[in-house]
Amino acid sequence: MSIINNEVPNNKILLKRVTVDPNDKEQVENFNKNFITNHVFNQKVEIILPIKKGANEEEEDNNNNEVDKKSQQKPKIKGSLLSQASSSYLLVEGEFTSLFQEQSITPLPSSSSSSISNDKLLGINTKQLYYQIETTLDLLLSHEFIDKYIKNGGFYAISQLNFIDSGNVVAFLPNSKIILNVDKETYQELGLLGKSSVFKNLQRYIITLDMTSKEFQRGSKSYTRLIWSLKDRLSSINLICFYQKPNSTQLQSIDFPQGVKVLPSYNQPTQEILNLRLPTLNIINENLNLNNSSSNNNNNNNNNNNNNNNNNNNNNNNNNNNNNNNNNNNNNNNNNNNNNNNNNNNNNNNNNNNNNNNNNNNNNNNNNNDKDIKMIYNDFINEWIEVLGFASLGINLNQAKDFEIANSLLSQCPIATKCFKATQKGLISNSFILELIEKIKLIISKGYIEYGVLNIYGFADTPISWNSVEHNFLYGGENDQSLLILPNNKFISSNLIGTYDYYC
């Protein structure tokens, strides 16, 4: 896996490139961990799929264009999304409709103490279900709730309506830990052990509570003091949350303690077909120099192998010649041996010098290649992110604007492509994102699309970003990711974070 860091105004973009063997369980697990599941809180997920046309469909489009010219004066009948699309579009849409379908059921009523059983969730797509709650933290830290939902892992919750740079924020992680990012005044009032923020310009403190620790066992002094501090010195907060058992893809209902105000909610899905100017797979490969870089590596390896073979052959010939000379010149052993030793030493020294020079040249060439590749990737990152920004907003730019925008990647794709674009917004589980990735890989293998784009947006006021690293808002609170899914299980990930944020 290669990682390239690119500084842009007020942000950092980290580009990671990796190839994953789907039959290698360890590679798949590492990919899921390093690219997806280490980012816990996702506010929005978006897929953009440029649909690939077959030869028959291109002929149909040409014929339809001629027919349209003759029938331009006839009024057009507004049809459904399905009726406007051709067969490839229908196949792509059919794979994702169930995942981005809006819930049409009657919303579940809110209550002060939720006891929503799984029976009431029948017929609901639980992948879109989460809870909005208002509570004091001590209620969620009752031993019954800890034992059932927190201690065993799988409870996700993040505070809302509070700001990371000026208020107090809380997050429940699926590894049974609770993180409080609080201001100096609240930290002093709580009296709980924590540490100062890594962002030295802010007077903020981080308190981490591990609910699997013996320190917080039932009846312990530390647990009693924790409940007392949270109950009397911290006001009620608003959180959104869901519960997902470890190693499960389904979200489960939650029985909240008495006194917790609960409103079950659903992620808001959208889906549409748009004409967007996106680069083809060939253009992406050319800009990333993927094919050339791989061929250069192969050439270098072949040259090294050839050099090694030549050296071995030369050594063998020298050995044979030396042996023949020794056998033929038995009478002059002393003189010949001395001469041969001197010659052999000189030859060895020359060979070593040549090898050192070759190694230095190879190292210099590799360093130059690395710099060139980094420049190629940096240029690609900036232009690719800009193109994705237009696509995410559903903007199909007029070609006349290319000179004004000055994006070379955009100028290489003058013709718009029909794209399937779908989103979900709310509190998105990582299991849902992994399911989307598998779906996109499937339709790439079937030839419906050349590649797929999956955009993941984090919460601006989350206390952590990737790998539970502390997060700060600064100018925009970015902790977002764009995953480019290519054929043959190749992935290119662009991670956007704030300038002063850290990444893993």
PDB file of C-alpha atoms in Angstrom, residues 5-14 378 381-383 385 474-475 478 495-500:
ATOM      1  CA  ASN A   5       0.258  13.293   1.631  1.00  0.00           C
ATOM      2  CA  ASN A   6      -0.854  16.380  -0.290  1.00  0.00           C
ATOM      3  CA  GLU A   7      -1.201  19.774   1.435  1.00  0.00           C
ATOM      4  CA  VAL A   8      -3.994  22.044   0.206  1.00  0.00           C
ATOM      5  CA  PRO A   9      -5.280  25.309   1.754  1.00  0.00           C
ATOM      6  CA  ASN A  10      -6.783  24.607   5.223  1.00  0.00           C
ATOM      7  CA  ASN A  11      -6.794  20.839   4.564  1.00  0.00           C
ATOM      8  CA  LYS A  12      -4.714  17.752   3.915  1.00  0.00           C
ATOM      9  CA  ILE A  13      -5.557  15.095   1.355  1.00  0.00           C
ATOM     10  CA  LEU A  14      -4.020  11.662   1.847  1.00  0.00           C
ATOM     11  CA  ASN A 378      -0.631  15.169  -6.366  1.00  0.00           C
ATOM     12  CA  ILE A 381      -5.695  14.297  -6.396  1.00  0.00           C
ATOM     13  CA  ASN A 382      -6.447  17.987  -6.770  1.00  0.00           C
ATOM     14  CA  GLU A 383      -8.209  17.655 -10.112  1.00  0.00           C
ATOM     15  CA  ILE A 385     -11.429  15.891  -5.999  1.00  0.00           C
ATOM     16  CA  LEU A 474     -10.620  24.384  12.674  1.00  0.00           C
ATOM     17  CA  TYR A 475     -12.324  25.798   9.515  1.00  0.00           C
ATOM     18  CA  GLU A 478     -13.494  17.777   7.517  1.00  0.00           C
ATOM     19  CA  ASN A 495      -8.909  11.079   2.755  1.00  0.00           C
ATOM     20  CA  LEU A 496      -9.647  14.728   3.522  1.00  0.00           C
ATOM     21  CA  ILE A 497      -8.782  16.070   6.983  1.00  0.00           C
ATOM     22  CA  GLY A 498      -8.100  19.475   8.560  1.00  0.00           C
ATOM     23  CA  THR A 499      -4.640  21.013   8.391  1.00  0.00           C
ATOM     24  CA  TYR A 500      -3.899  20.477  12.086  1.00  0.00           C
TER      25      TYR A 500
END
